[in-house]
Amino acid sequence: MNIIYKIYTLLLKKYGAQGWWPFLGIGYHPNDYSYPKNSNQIFEVVLGSILTQNTTFVSVTKAMNNLQENNCITSESIKAMDVDKLKEFIKPAGYFNQKANYILEFIQFYDSLDGTIPTREELLKVKGIGEETADSILLYGYNQAQFKVDAYTKRLLLELDLIDEKAKYKDMKKLFEDALEKEIQDEDKRRKIYQEFHALIVEHGKHNYSKKPYGIDCFLKDEI
DNA sequence: AACCAGGACGTGA
DNA sequence: TCACGTCATGGT
């Protein structure tokens, strides 16, 4: 077992399945990786992916609830509403001016897809979708085996001495994907692990890599 | 009161 | 390419 996969097993043992997505309604379903099931649910994941940029889960949940309570959780309903209303609903998530525009930009792109699955390159051309959001959309929205890297991931890798400071997003993404491809051959099984792994890193990150100095009580340092 | 959150973009060097 | 400022609300 390589070190990356070992980190996954250790995190899973400590925190259990996180059951990320959906944000809304029925809530999280640990060990259920079947979401989303239709176009509206895919769009809901995109909304969450954009709103969650540099913001906390709780703030995004407020924004998502605002949207749902006003029946504005679909791309069609958002297109039909006033932009200022949209900004008002998503305000708790921060950067509401930018994010409102990002959402509208994505809807144009989403309509042009006509139900087909976008490539990562196509997503990256949409204003407001960077590497992490693209991977989030593909991984949790389209159930594609794309590993998502975030700030916690980099801090963890740094603290475990698996990368250096100047490691870039693609370097870290490749580190995880190469390691997990060797361990897990079945792509759909791997995709489920990608989904769970990132959620586990966030959970571990909240506890150990949120405030400096990072990782002082990180149990992974002793186990690896 | 400073710092950070499930980041991305625009700018200048 | 890369370092840096900006975007903004909300919790600790």
JSON list of C-alpha atoms (C1' of nucleotides) in Angstrom, two decimals:
[
{"chain": "A", "resi": 1, "resn": "MET", "atom": "CA", "xyz": [0.00, 0.00, 0.00]},
{"chain": "A", "resi": 2, "resn": "ASN", "atom": "CA", "xyz": [1.49, 3.35, -1.04]},
{"chain": "A", "resi": 3, "resn": "ILE", "atom": "CA", "xyz": [1.58, 6.28, 1.33]},
{"chain": "A", "resi": 4, "resn": "ILE", "atom": "CA", "xyz": [-1.25, 8.21, -0.31]},
{"chain": "A", "resi": 5, "resn": "TYR", "atom": "CA", "xyz": [-3.64, 5.28, -0.09]},
{"chain": "A", "resi": 6, "resn": "LYS", "atom": "CA", "xyz": [-2.54, 4.65, 3.46]},
{"chain": "A", "resi": 7, "resn": "ILE", "atom": "CA", "xyz": [-3.42, 8.25, 4.37]},
{"chain": "A", "resi": 8, "resn": "TYR", "atom": "CA", "xyz": [-6.86, 7.61, 2.92]},
{"chain": "A", "resi": 9, "resn": "THR", "atom": "CA", "xyz": [-7.43, 4.47, 4.96]},
{"chain": "A", "resi": 10, "resn": "LEU", "atom": "CA", "xyz": [-6.25, 6.17, 8.14]},
{"chain": "A", "resi": 11, "resn": "LEU", "atom": "CA", "xyz": [-8.49, 9.20, 7.63]},
{"chain": "A", "resi": 12, "resn": "LEU", "atom": "CA", "xyz": [-11.47, 7.00, 6.81]},
{"chain": "A", "resi": 13, "resn": "LYS", "atom": "CA", "xyz": [-10.91, 4.94, 9.94]},
{"chain": "A", "resi": 14, "resn": "LYS", "atom": "CA", "xyz": [-10.68, 8.04, 12.11]},
{"chain": "A", "resi": 15, "resn": "TYR", "atom": "CA", "xyz": [-13.51, 10.16, 10.73]},
{"chain": "A", "resi": 16, "resn": "GLY", "atom": "CA", "xyz": [-15.74, 7.70, 8.88]},
{"chain": "A", "resi": 17, "resn": "ALA", "atom": "CA", "xyz": [-17.50, 8.32, 5.57]},
{"chain": "A", "resi": 18, "resn": "GLN", "atom": "CA", "xyz": [-18.35, 11.99, 5.17]},
{"chain": "A", "resi": 19, "resn": "GLY", "atom": "CA", "xyz": [-21.12, 11.65, 2.60]},
{"chain": "A", "resi": 20, "resn": "TRP", "atom": "CA", "xyz": [-20.47, 14.93, 0.82]},
{"chain": "A", "resi": 21, "resn": "TRP", "atom": "CA", "xyz": [-23.25, 16.36, -1.30]},
{"chain": "A", "resi": 22, "resn": "PRO", "atom": "CA", "xyz": [-25.92, 17.36, -1.57]},
{"chain": "A", "resi": 23, "resn": "PHE", "atom": "CA", "xyz": [-25.85, 20.53, 0.48]},
{"chain": "A", "resi": 24, "resn": "LEU", "atom": "CA", "xyz": [-29.61, 20.68, 0.57]},
{"chain": "A", "resi": 25, "resn": "GLY", "atom": "CA", "xyz": [-32.78, 18.87, 1.44]},
{"chain": "A", "resi": 26, "resn": "ILE", "atom": "CA", "xyz": [-32.25, 15.27, 2.39]},
{"chain": "A", "resi": 27, "resn": "GLY", "atom": "CA", "xyz": [-28.73, 16.03, 3.60]},
{"chain": "A", "resi": 28, "resn": "TYR", "atom": "CA", "xyz": [-25.61, 13.96, 3.49]},
{"chain": "A", "resi": 29, "resn": "HIS", "atom": "CA", "xyz": [-25.65, 10.24, 2.87]},
{"chain": "A", "resi": 30, "resn": "PRO", "atom": "CA", "xyz": [-22.45, 8.62, 4.05]},
{"chain": "A", "resi": 31, "resn": "ASN", "atom": "CA", "xyz": [-21.46, 5.72, 1.79]},
{"chain": "A", "resi": 32, "resn": "ASP", "atom": "CA", "xyz": [-23.95, 6.77, -0.87]},
{"chain": "A", "resi": 33, "resn": "TYR", "atom": "CA", "xyz": [-22.08, 7.93, -3.97]},
{"chain": "A", "resi": 34, "resn": "SER", "atom": "CA", "xyz": [-25.04, 7.95, -6.34]},
{"chain": "A", "resi": 35, "resn": "TYR", "atom": "CA", "xyz": [-25.71, 11.71, -6.29]},
{"chain": "A", "resi": 36, "resn": "PRO", "atom": "CA", "xyz": [-26.47, 13.60, -8.50]},
{"chain": "A", "resi": 37, "resn": "LYS", "atom": "CA", "xyz": [-29.11, 11.74, -10.47]},
{"chain": "A", "resi": 38, "resn": "ASN", "atom": "CA", "xyz": [-30.38, 14.39, -12.92]},
{"chain": "A", "resi": 39, "resn": "SER", "atom": "CA", "xyz": [-29.59, 17.69, -14.60]},
{"chain": "A", "resi": 40, "resn": "ASN", "atom": "CA", "xyz": [-31.04, 19.84, -11.83]},
{"chain": "A", "resi": 41, "resn": "GLN", "atom": "CA", "xyz": [-28.97, 18.03, -9.23]},
{"chain": "A", "resi": 42, "resn": "ILE", "atom": "CA", "xyz": [-25.84, 18.47, -11.32]},
{"chain": "A", "resi": 43, "resn": "PHE", "atom": "CA", "xyz": [-26.55, 22.17, -11.47]},
{"chain": "A", "resi": 44, "resn": "GLU", "atom": "CA", "xyz": [-27.05, 22.21, -7.73]},
{"chain": "A", "resi": 45, "resn": "VAL", "atom": "CA", "xyz": [-23.55, 20.81, -7.31]},
{"chain": "A", "resi": 46, "resn": "VAL", "atom": "CA", "xyz": [-22.19, 23.51, -9.61]},
{"chain": "A", "resi": 47, "resn": "LEU", "atom": "CA", "xyz": [-23.92, 26.18, -7.56]},
{"chain": "A", "resi": 48, "resn": "GLY", "atom": "CA", "xyz": [-22.38, 24.80, -4.40]},
{"chain": "A", "resi": 49, "resn": "SER", "atom": "CA", "xyz": [-18.98, 24.51, -6.05]},
{"chain": "A", "resi": 50, "resn": "ILE", "atom": "CA", "xyz": [-18.97, 28.17, -7.05]},
{"chain": "A", "resi": 51, "resn": "LEU", "atom": "CA", "xyz": [-20.48, 29.48, -3.83]},
{"chain": "A", "resi": 52, "resn": "THR", "atom": "CA", "xyz": [-18.03, 27.54, -1.71]},
{"chain": "A", "resi": 53, "resn": "GLN", "atom": "CA", "xyz": [-14.97, 29.28, -3.18]},
{"chain": "A", "resi": 54, "resn": "ASN", "atom": "CA", "xyz": [-12.91, 30.53, -0.24]},
{"chain": "A", "resi": 55, "resn": "THR", "atom": "CA", "xyz": [-15.90, 30.30, 2.07]},
{"chain": "A", "resi": 56, "resn": "THR", "atom": "CA", "xyz": [-17.14, 28.00, 4.82]},
{"chain": "A", "resi": 57, "resn": "PHE", "atom": "CA", "xyz": [-19.63, 25.20, 4.51]},
{"chain": "A", "resi": 58, "resn": "VAL", "atom": "CA", "xyz": [-22.04, 26.93, 6.90]},
{"chain": "A", "resi": 59, "resn": "SER", "atom": "CA", "xyz": [-22.07, 30.15, 4.85]},
{"chain": "A", "resi": 60, "resn": "VAL", "atom": "CA", "xyz": [-22.70, 28.26, 1.64]},
{"chain": "A", "resi": 61, "resn": "THR", "atom": "CA", "xyz": [-25.52, 26.32, 3.23]},
{"chain": "A", "resi": 62, "resn": "LYS", "atom": "CA", "xyz": [-27.23, 29.58, 4.16]},
{"chain": "A", "resi": 63, "resn": "ALA", "atom": "CA", "xyz": [-26.93, 30.83, 0.61]},
{"chain": "A", "resi": 64, "resn": "MET", "atom": "CA", "xyz": [-28.15, 27.54, -0.83]},
{"chain": "A", "resi": 65, "resn": "ASN", "atom": "CA", "xyz": [-31.12, 27.52, 1.53]},
{"chain": "A", "resi": 66, "resn": "ASN", "atom": "CA", "xyz": [-31.98, 31.08, 0.51]},
{"chain": "A", "resi": 67, "resn": "LEU", "atom": "CA", "xyz": [-32.01, 29.97, -3.11]},
{"chain": "A", "resi": 68, "resn": "GLN", "atom": "CA", "xyz": [-34.10, 26.89, -2.48]},
{"chain": "A", "resi": 69, "resn": "GLU", "atom": "CA", "xyz": [-36.63, 28.67, -0.27]},
{"chain": "A", "resi": 70, "resn": "ASN", "atom": "CA", "xyz": [-37.21, 31.10, -3.13]},
{"chain": "A", "resi": 71, "resn": "ASN", "atom": "CA", "xyz": [-37.39, 28.32, -5.72]},
{"chain": "A", "resi": 72, "resn": "CYS", "atom": "CA", "xyz": [-34.18, 29.49, -7.41]},
{"chain": "A", "resi": 73, "resn": "ILE", "atom": "CA", "xyz": [-32.12, 26.35, -7.31]},
{"chain": "A", "resi": 74, "resn": "THR", "atom": "CA", "xyz": [-32.37, 25.54, -11.02]},
{"chain": "A", "resi": 75, "resn": "SER", "atom": "CA", "xyz": [-30.59, 27.22, -13.92]},
{"chain": "A", "resi": 76, "resn": "GLU", "atom": "CA", "xyz": [-33.94, 28.13, -15.51]},
{"chain": "A", "resi": 77, "resn": "SER", "atom": "CA", "xyz": [-35.22, 29.89, -12.40]},
{"chain": "A", "resi": 78, "resn": "ILE", "atom": "CA", "xyz": [-31.98, 31.82, -11.94]},
{"chain": "A", "resi": 79, "resn": "LYS", "atom": "CA", "xyz": [-32.05, 32.96, -15.55]},
{"chain": "A", "resi": 80, "resn": "ALA", "atom": "CA", "xyz": [-35.57, 34.24, -15.02]},
{"chain": "A", "resi": 81, "resn": "MET", "atom": "CA", "xyz": [-34.83, 36.20, -11.86]},
{"chain": "A", "resi": 82, "resn": "ASP", "atom": "CA", "xyz": [-33.40, 39.63, -11.22]},
{"chain": "A", "resi": 83, "resn": "VAL", "atom": "CA", "xyz": [-29.62, 39.70, -10.76]},
{"chain": "A", "resi": 84, "resn": "ASP", "atom": "CA", "xyz": [-29.92, 41.81, -7.62]},
{"chain": "A", "resi": 85, "resn": "LYS", "atom": "CA", "xyz": [-32.20, 39.18, -6.12]},
{"chain": "A", "resi": 86, "resn": "LEU", "atom": "CA", "xyz": [-29.62, 36.53, -6.89]},
{"chain": "A", "resi": 87, "resn": "LYS", "atom": "CA", "xyz": [-26.94, 38.60, -5.20]},
{"chain": "A", "resi": 88, "resn": "GLU", "atom": "CA", "xyz": [-29.14, 39.10, -2.17]},
{"chain": "A", "resi": 89, "resn": "PHE", "atom": "CA", "xyz": [-29.75, 35.36, -1.78]},
{"chain": "A", "resi": 90, "resn": "ILE", "atom": "CA", "xyz": [-26.11, 34.35, -2.10]},
{"chain": "A", "resi": 91, "resn": "LYS", "atom": "CA", "xyz": [-24.80, 37.20, 0.02]},
{"chain": "A", "resi": 92, "resn": "PRO", "atom": "CA", "xyz": [-23.94, 35.03, 3.07]},
{"chain": "A", "resi": 93, "resn": "ALA", "atom": "CA", "xyz": [-21.41, 33.13, 0.95]},
{"chain": "A", "resi": 94, "resn": "GLY", "atom": "CA", "xyz": [-19.35, 36.27, 0.33]},
{"chain": "A", "resi": 95, "resn": "TYR", "atom": "CA", "xyz": [-18.02, 37.74, -2.95]},
{"chain": "A", "resi": 96, "resn": "PHE", "atom": "CA", "xyz": [-21.65, 37.97, -4.02]},
{"chain": "A", "resi": 97, "resn": "ASN", "atom": "CA", "xyz": [-21.01, 40.30, -6.96]},
{"chain": "A", "resi": 98, "resn": "GLN", "atom": "CA", "xyz": [-18.38, 38.03, -8.49]},
{"chain": "A", "resi": 99, "resn": "LYS", "atom": "CA", "xyz": [-20.17, 34.80, -7.72]},
{"chain": "A", "resi": 100, "resn": "ALA", "atom": "CA", "xyz": [-23.46, 36.01, -9.18]},
{"chain": "A", "resi": 101, "resn": "ASN", "atom": "CA", "xyz": [-21.67, 36.73, -12.43]},
{"chain": "A", "resi": 102, "resn": "TYR", "atom": "CA", "xyz": [-19.83, 33.41, -12.28]},
{"chain": "A", "resi": 103, "resn": "ILE", "atom": "CA", "xyz": [-23.15, 31.60, -11.90]},
{"chain": "A", "resi": 104, "resn": "LEU", "atom": "CA", "xyz": [-24.65, 33.43, -14.87]},
{"chain": "A", "resi": 105, "resn": "GLU", "atom": "CA", "xyz": [-21.54, 32.74, -16.94]},
{"chain": "A", "resi": 106, "resn": "PHE", "atom": "CA", "xyz": [-21.82, 29.06, -16.12]},
{"chain": "A", "resi": 107, "resn": "ILE", "atom": "CA", "xyz": [-25.50, 28.88, -17.00]},
{"chain": "A", "resi": 108, "resn": "GLN", "atom": "CA", "xyz": [-24.69, 30.10, -20.52]},
{"chain": "A", "resi": 109, "resn": "PHE", "atom": "CA", "xyz": [-22.08, 27.40, -20.81]},
{"chain": "A", "resi": 110, "resn": "TYR", "atom": "CA", "xyz": [-24.40, 24.80, -19.24]},
{"chain": "A", "resi": 111, "resn": "ASP", "atom": "CA", "xyz": [-27.12, 25.50, -21.78]},
{"chain": "A", "resi": 112, "resn": "SER", "atom": "CA", "xyz": [-24.61, 25.16, -24.62]},
{"chain": "A", "resi": 113, "resn": "LEU", "atom": "CA", "xyz": [-23.70, 21.69, -23.39]},
{"chain": "A", "resi": 114, "resn": "ASP", "atom": "CA", "xyz": [-27.21, 20.42, -24.08]},
{"chain": "A", "resi": 115, "resn": "GLY", "atom": "CA", "xyz": [-26.86, 17.70, -21.51]},
{"chain": "A", "resi": 116, "resn": "THR", "atom": "CA", "xyz": [-23.43, 16.43, -22.53]},
{"chain": "A", "resi": 117, "resn": "ILE", "atom": "CA", "xyz": [-20.55, 16.11, -20.09]},
{"chain": "A", "resi": 118, "resn": "PRO", "atom": "CA", "xyz": [-18.08, 19.01, -20.27]},
{"chain": "A", "resi": 119, "resn": "THR", "atom": "CA", "xyz": [-14.35, 18.40, -20.47]},
{"chain": "A", "resi": 120, "resn": "ARG", "atom": "CA", "xyz": [-12.02, 19.87, -17.86]},
{"chain": "A", "resi": 121, "resn": "GLU", "atom": "CA", "xyz": [-10.54, 22.21, -20.47]},
{"chain": "A", "resi": 122, "resn": "GLU", "atom": "CA", "xyz": [-13.97, 23.51, -21.41]},
{"chain": "A", "resi": 123, "resn": "LEU", "atom": "CA", "xyz": [-14.84, 24.16, -17.80]},
{"chain": "A", "resi": 124, "resn": "LEU", "atom": "CA", "xyz": [-11.60, 26.08, -17.25]},
{"chain": "A", "resi": 125, "resn": "LYS", "atom": "CA", "xyz": [-12.54, 28.50, -20.02]},
{"chain": "A", "resi": 126, "resn": "VAL", "atom": "CA", "xyz": [-15.63, 29.58, -18.10]},
{"chain": "A", "resi": 127, "resn": "LYS", "atom": "CA", "xyz": [-14.95, 32.74, -16.07]},
{"chain": "A", "resi": 128, "resn": "GLY", "atom": "CA", "xyz": [-15.08, 31.89, -12.40]},
{"chain": "A", "resi": 129, "resn": "ILE", "atom": "CA", "xyz": [-14.12, 28.26, -12.77]},
{"chain": "A", "resi": 130, "resn": "GLY", "atom": "CA", "xyz": [-10.51, 27.59, -11.85]},
{"chain": "A", "resi": 131, "resn": "GLU", "atom": "CA", "xyz": [-8.81, 24.25, -11.41]},
{"chain": "A", "resi": 132, "resn": "GLU", "atom": "CA", "xyz": [-10.32, 23.38, -8.06]},
{"chain": "A", "resi": 133, "resn": "THR", "atom": "CA", "xyz": [-13.86, 24.32, -8.99]},
{"chain": "A", "resi": 134, "resn": "ALA", "atom": "CA", "xyz": [-13.53, 22.45, -12.29]},
{"chain": "A", "resi": 135, "resn": "ASP", "atom": "CA", "xyz": [-12.45, 19.33, -10.47]},
{"chain": "A", "resi": 136, "resn": "SER", "atom": "CA", "xyz": [-15.21, 19.80, -7.93]},
{"chain": "A", "resi": 137, "resn": "ILE", "atom": "CA", "xyz": [-17.82, 20.01, -10.66]},
{"chain": "A", "resi": 138, "resn": "LEU", "atom": "CA", "xyz": [-16.44, 16.99, -12.50]},
{"chain": "A", "resi": 139, "resn": "LEU", "atom": "CA", "xyz": [-15.89, 14.90, -9.38]},
{"chain": "A", "resi": 140, "resn": "TYR", "atom": "CA", "xyz": [-19.08, 15.63, -7.45]},
{"chain": "A", "resi": 141, "resn": "GLY", "atom": "CA", "xyz": [-21.37, 16.84, -10.24]},
{"chain": "A", "resi": 142, "resn": "TYR", "atom": "CA", "xyz": [-20.49, 14.50, -13.09]},
{"chain": "A", "resi": 143, "resn": "ASN", "atom": "CA", "xyz": [-19.01, 11.65, -11.07]},
{"chain": "A", "resi": 144, "resn": "GLN", "atom": "CA", "xyz": [-15.75, 11.74, -13.00]},
{"chain": "A", "resi": 145, "resn": "ALA", "atom": "CA", "xyz": [-12.51, 10.43, -11.48]},
{"chain": "A", "resi": 146, "resn": "GLN", "atom": "CA", "xyz": [-10.83, 13.84, -11.09]},
{"chain": "A", "resi": 147, "resn": "PHE", "atom": "CA", "xyz": [-9.01, 14.43, -7.83]},
{"chain": "A", "resi": 148, "resn": "LYS", "atom": "CA", "xyz": [-9.79, 17.76, -6.19]},
{"chain": "A", "resi": 149, "resn": "VAL", "atom": "CA", "xyz": [-6.97, 19.62, -4.42]},
{"chain": "A", "resi": 150, "resn": "ASP", "atom": "CA", "xyz": [-7.54, 22.46, -1.97]},
{"chain": "A", "resi": 151, "resn": "ALA", "atom": "CA", "xyz": [-5.59, 24.57, 0.51]},
{"chain": "A", "resi": 152, "resn": "TYR", "atom": "CA", "xyz": [-5.87, 21.89, 3.22]},
{"chain": "A", "resi": 153, "resn": "THR", "atom": "CA", "xyz": [-4.48, 19.31, 0.84]},
{"chain": "A", "resi": 154, "resn": "LYS", "atom": "CA", "xyz": [-1.38, 21.38, 0.19]},
{"chain": "A", "resi": 155, "resn": "ARG", "atom": "CA", "xyz": [-0.81, 22.08, 3.87]},
{"chain": "A", "resi": 156, "resn": "LEU", "atom": "CA", "xyz": [-1.12, 18.38, 4.67]},
{"chain": "A", "resi": 157, "resn": "LEU", "atom": "CA", "xyz": [1.26, 17.32, 1.91]},
{"chain": "A", "resi": 158, "resn": "LEU", "atom": "CA", "xyz": [3.73, 19.99, 2.99]},
{"chain": "A", "resi": 159, "resn": "GLU", "atom": "CA", "xyz": [3.61, 18.97, 6.62]},
{"chain": "A", "resi": 160, "resn": "LEU", "atom": "CA", "xyz": [4.06, 15.30, 5.72]},
{"chain": "A", "resi": 161, "resn": "ASP", "atom": "CA", "xyz": [7.03, 16.28, 3.54]},
{"chain": "A", "resi": 162, "resn": "LEU", "atom": "CA", "xyz": [5.47, 14.84, 0.39]},
{"chain": "A", "resi": 163, "resn": "ILE", "atom": "CA", "xyz": [5.88, 18.07, -1.61]},
{"chain": "A", "resi": 164, "resn": "ASP", "atom": "CA", "xyz": [7.79, 21.34, -1.42]},
{"chain": "A", "resi": 165, "resn": "GLU", "atom": "CA", "xyz": [6.32, 24.85, -1.18]},
{"chain": "A", "resi": 166, "resn": "LYS", "atom": "CA", "xyz": [6.41, 25.56, -4.86]},
{"chain": "A", "resi": 167, "resn": "ALA", "atom": "CA", "xyz": [4.35, 22.51, -5.78]},
{"chain": "A", "resi": 168, "resn": "LYS", "atom": "CA", "xyz": [1.52, 23.56, -8.06]},
{"chain": "A", "resi": 169, "resn": "TYR", "atom": "CA", "xyz": [-2.06, 22.39, -8.29]},
{"chain": "A", "resi": 170, "resn": "LYS", "atom": "CA", "xyz": [-1.40, 19.96, -11.12]},
{"chain": "A", "resi": 171, "resn": "ASP", "atom": "CA", "xyz": [1.57, 18.50, -9.30]},
{"chain": "A", "resi": 172, "resn": "MET", "atom": "CA", "xyz": [-0.51, 17.66, -6.25]},
{"chain": "A", "resi": 173, "resn": "LYS", "atom": "CA", "xyz": [-3.41, 16.39, -8.34]},
{"chain": "A", "resi": 174, "resn": "LYS", "atom": "CA", "xyz": [-1.04, 14.09, -10.20]},
{"chain": "A", "resi": 175, "resn": "LEU", "atom": "CA", "xyz": [0.51, 12.88, -6.97]},
{"chain": "A", "resi": 176, "resn": "PHE", "atom": "CA", "xyz": [-2.86, 11.65, -5.71]},
{"chain": "A", "resi": 177, "resn": "GLU", "atom": "CA", "xyz": [-4.13, 10.33, -9.03]},
{"chain": "A", "resi": 178, "resn": "ASP", "atom": "CA", "xyz": [-0.96, 8.41, -9.87]},
{"chain": "A", "resi": 179, "resn": "ALA", "atom": "CA", "xyz": [-0.86, 6.82, -6.44]},
{"chain": "A", "resi": 180, "resn": "LEU", "atom": "CA", "xyz": [-4.53, 5.86, -6.38]},
{"chain": "A", "resi": 181, "resn": "GLU", "atom": "CA", "xyz": [-4.52, 4.56, -9.96]},
{"chain": "A", "resi": 182, "resn": "LYS", "atom": "CA", "xyz": [-1.91, 2.06, -8.89]},
{"chain": "A", "resi": 183, "resn": "GLU", "atom": "CA", "xyz": [-4.00, 0.88, -5.95]},
{"chain": "A", "resi": 184, "resn": "ILE", "atom": "CA", "xyz": [-7.47, 0.95, -7.48]},
{"chain": "A", "resi": 185, "resn": "GLN", "atom": "CA", "xyz": [-7.94, -0.29, -11.04]},
{"chain": "A", "resi": 186, "resn": "ASP", "atom": "CA", "xyz": [-11.71, 0.08, -11.27]},
{"chain": "A", "resi": 187, "resn": "GLU", "atom": "CA", "xyz": [-12.43, 3.66, -12.32]},
{"chain": "A", "resi": 188, "resn": "ASP", "atom": "CA", "xyz": [-15.79, 4.02, -10.64]},
{"chain": "A", "resi": 189, "resn": "LYS", "atom": "CA", "xyz": [-14.46, 2.63, -7.40]},
{"chain": "A", "resi": 190, "resn": "ARG", "atom": "CA", "xyz": [-11.59, 5.09, -7.66]},
{"chain": "A", "resi": 191, "resn": "ARG", "atom": "CA", "xyz": [-13.97, 7.98, -8.29]},
{"chain": "A", "resi": 192, "resn": "LYS", "atom": "CA", "xyz": [-15.83, 7.16, -5.09]},
{"chain": "A", "resi": 193, "resn": "ILE", "atom": "CA", "xyz": [-12.54, 7.17, -3.22]},
{"chain": "A", "resi": 194, "resn": "TYR", "atom": "CA", "xyz": [-11.63, 10.54, -4.76]},
{"chain": "A", "resi": 195, "resn": "GLN", "atom": "CA", "xyz": [-14.94, 11.93, -3.53]},
{"chain": "A", "resi": 196, "resn": "GLU", "atom": "CA", "xyz": [-14.50, 10.54, -0.05]},
{"chain": "A", "resi": 197, "resn": "PHE", "atom": "CA", "xyz": [-10.79, 11.31, 0.20]},
{"chain": "A", "resi": 198, "resn": "HIS", "atom": "CA", "xyz": [-11.17, 15.02, -0.47]},
{"chain": "A", "resi": 199, "resn": "ALA", "atom": "CA", "xyz": [-14.01, 15.28, 2.03]},
{"chain": "A", "resi": 200, "resn": "LEU", "atom": "CA", "xyz": [-11.86, 13.50, 4.61]},
{"chain": "A", "resi": 201, "resn": "ILE", "atom": "CA", "xyz": [-8.93, 15.85, 3.98]},
{"chain": "A", "resi": 202, "resn": "VAL", "atom": "CA", "xyz": [-11.23, 18.81, 4.57]},
{"chain": "A", "resi": 203, "resn": "GLU", "atom": "CA", "xyz": [-12.55, 17.29, 7.79]},
{"chain": "A", "resi": 204, "resn": "HIS", "atom": "CA", "xyz": [-9.03, 16.55, 8.98]},
{"chain": "A", "resi": 205, "resn": "GLY", "atom": "CA", "xyz": [-7.91, 19.96, 7.78]},
{"chain": "A", "resi": 206, "resn": "LYS", "atom": "CA", "xyz": [-10.57, 21.76, 9.78]},
{"chain": "A", "resi": 207, "resn": "HIS", "atom": "CA", "xyz": [-9.22, 20.16, 12.94]},
{"chain": "A", "resi": 208, "resn": "ASN", "atom": "CA", "xyz": [-5.50, 20.24, 12.24]},
{"chain": "A", "resi": 209, "resn": "TYR", "atom": "CA", "xyz": [-4.63, 22.59, 9.36]},
{"chain": "A", "resi": 210, "resn": "SER", "atom": "CA", "xyz": [-6.81, 25.59, 9.98]},
{"chain": "A", "resi": 211, "resn": "LYS", "atom": "CA", "xyz": [-4.70, 27.69, 12.30]},
{"chain": "A", "resi": 212, "resn": "LYS", "atom": "CA", "xyz": [-0.95, 28.10, 12.49]},
{"chain": "A", "resi": 213, "resn": "PRO", "atom": "CA", "xyz": [1.23, 26.40, 13.25]},
{"chain": "A", "resi": 214, "resn": "TYR", "atom": "CA", "xyz": [-0.30, 23.82, 10.96]},
{"chain": "A", "resi": 215, "resn": "GLY", "atom": "CA", "xyz": [-0.48, 20.17, 11.84]},
{"chain": "A", "resi": 216, "resn": "ILE", "atom": "CA", "xyz": [0.99, 20.22, 15.33]},
{"chain": "A", "resi": 217, "resn": "ASP", "atom": "CA", "xyz": [-1.44, 17.51, 16.50]},
{"chain": "A", "resi": 218, "resn": "CYS", "atom": "CA", "xyz": [-1.78, 15.74, 13.15]},
{"chain": "A", "resi": 219, "resn": "PHE", "atom": "CA", "xyz": [-1.92, 12.00, 13.93]},
{"chain": "A", "resi": 220, "resn": "LEU", "atom": "CA", "xyz": [-0.84, 11.14, 10.41]},
{"chain": "A", "resi": 221, "resn": "LYS", "atom": "CA", "xyz": [2.70, 12.25, 11.21]},
{"chain": "A", "resi": 222, "resn": "ASP", "atom": "CA", "xyz": [3.04, 9.42, 13.71]},
{"chain": "A", "resi": 223, "resn": "GLU", "atom": "CA", "xyz": [1.32, 6.78, 11.61]},
{"chain": "A", "resi": 224, "resn": "ILE", "atom": "CA", "xyz": [3.28, 7.33, 8.40]},
{"chain": "B", "resi": 1, "resn": "DA", "atom": "C1'", "xyz": [-8.52, 42.47, 16.25]},
{"chain": "B", "resi": 2, "resn": "DA", "atom": "C1'", "xyz": [-6.40, 39.58, 13.12]},
{"chain": "B", "resi": 3, "resn": "DC", "atom": "C1'", "xyz": [-7.09, 35.60, 10.64]},
{"chain": "B", "resi": 4, "resn": "DC", "atom": "C1'", "xyz": [-9.25, 32.21, 7.78]},
{"chain": "B", "resi": 5, "resn": "DA", "atom": "C1'", "xyz": [-12.91, 29.83, 5.07]},
{"chain": "B", "resi": 6, "resn": "DG", "atom": "C1'", "xyz": [-14.34, 23.27, 0.71]},
{"chain": "B", "resi": 7, "resn": "DG", "atom": "C1'", "xyz": [-10.52, 30.24, -4.75]},
{"chain": "B", "resi": 8, "resn": "DA", "atom": "C1'", "xyz": [-10.37, 32.92, -9.05]},
{"chain": "B", "resi": 9, "resn": "DC", "atom": "C1'", "xyz": [-9.19, 36.86, -11.74]},
{"chain": "B", "resi": 10, "resn": "DG", "atom": "C1'", "xyz": [-6.57, 40.97, -13.27]},
{"chain": "B", "resi": 11, "resn": "DT", "atom": "C1'", "xyz": [-2.43, 43.28, -13.33]},
{"chain": "B", "resi": 12, "resn": "DG", "atom": "C1'", "xyz": [2.46, 44.27, -13.75]},
{"chain": "B", "resi": 13, "resn": "DA", "atom": "C1'", "xyz": [7.04, 42.59, -13.83]},
{"chain": "C", "resi": 1, "resn": "DT", "atom": "C1'", "xyz": [5.19, 32.39, -15.46]},
{"chain": "C", "resi": 2, "resn": "DC", "atom": "C1'", "xyz": [4.60, 34.38, -10.84]},
{"chain": "C", "resi": 3, "resn": "DA", "atom": "C1'", "xyz": [3.77, 37.35, -7.01]},
{"chain": "C", "resi": 4, "resn": "DC", "atom": "C1'", "xyz": [0.42, 40.37, -5.34]},
{"chain": "C", "resi": 5, "resn": "DG", "atom": "C1'", "xyz": [-3.94, 42.98, -4.67]},
{"chain": "C", "resi": 6, "resn": "DT", "atom": "C1'", "xyz": [-8.94, 42.48, -4.87]},
{"chain": "C", "resi": 7, "resn": "DC", "atom": "C1'", "xyz": [-13.25, 40.47, -3.99]},
{"chain": "C", "resi": 8, "resn": "DA", "atom": "C1'", "xyz": [-16.94, 40.13, 1.00]},
{"chain": "C", "resi": 9, "resn": "DT", "atom": "C1'", "xyz": [-19.49, 37.81, 4.53]},
{"chain": "C", "resi": 10, "resn": "DG", "atom": "C1'", "xyz": [-19.17, 35.45, 8.85]},
{"chain": "C", "resi": 11, "resn": "DG", "atom": "C1'", "xyz": [-17.15, 32.82, 12.54]},
{"chain": "C", "resi": 12, "resn": "DT", "atom": "C1'", "xyz": [-13.29, 32.27, 16.00]}
]
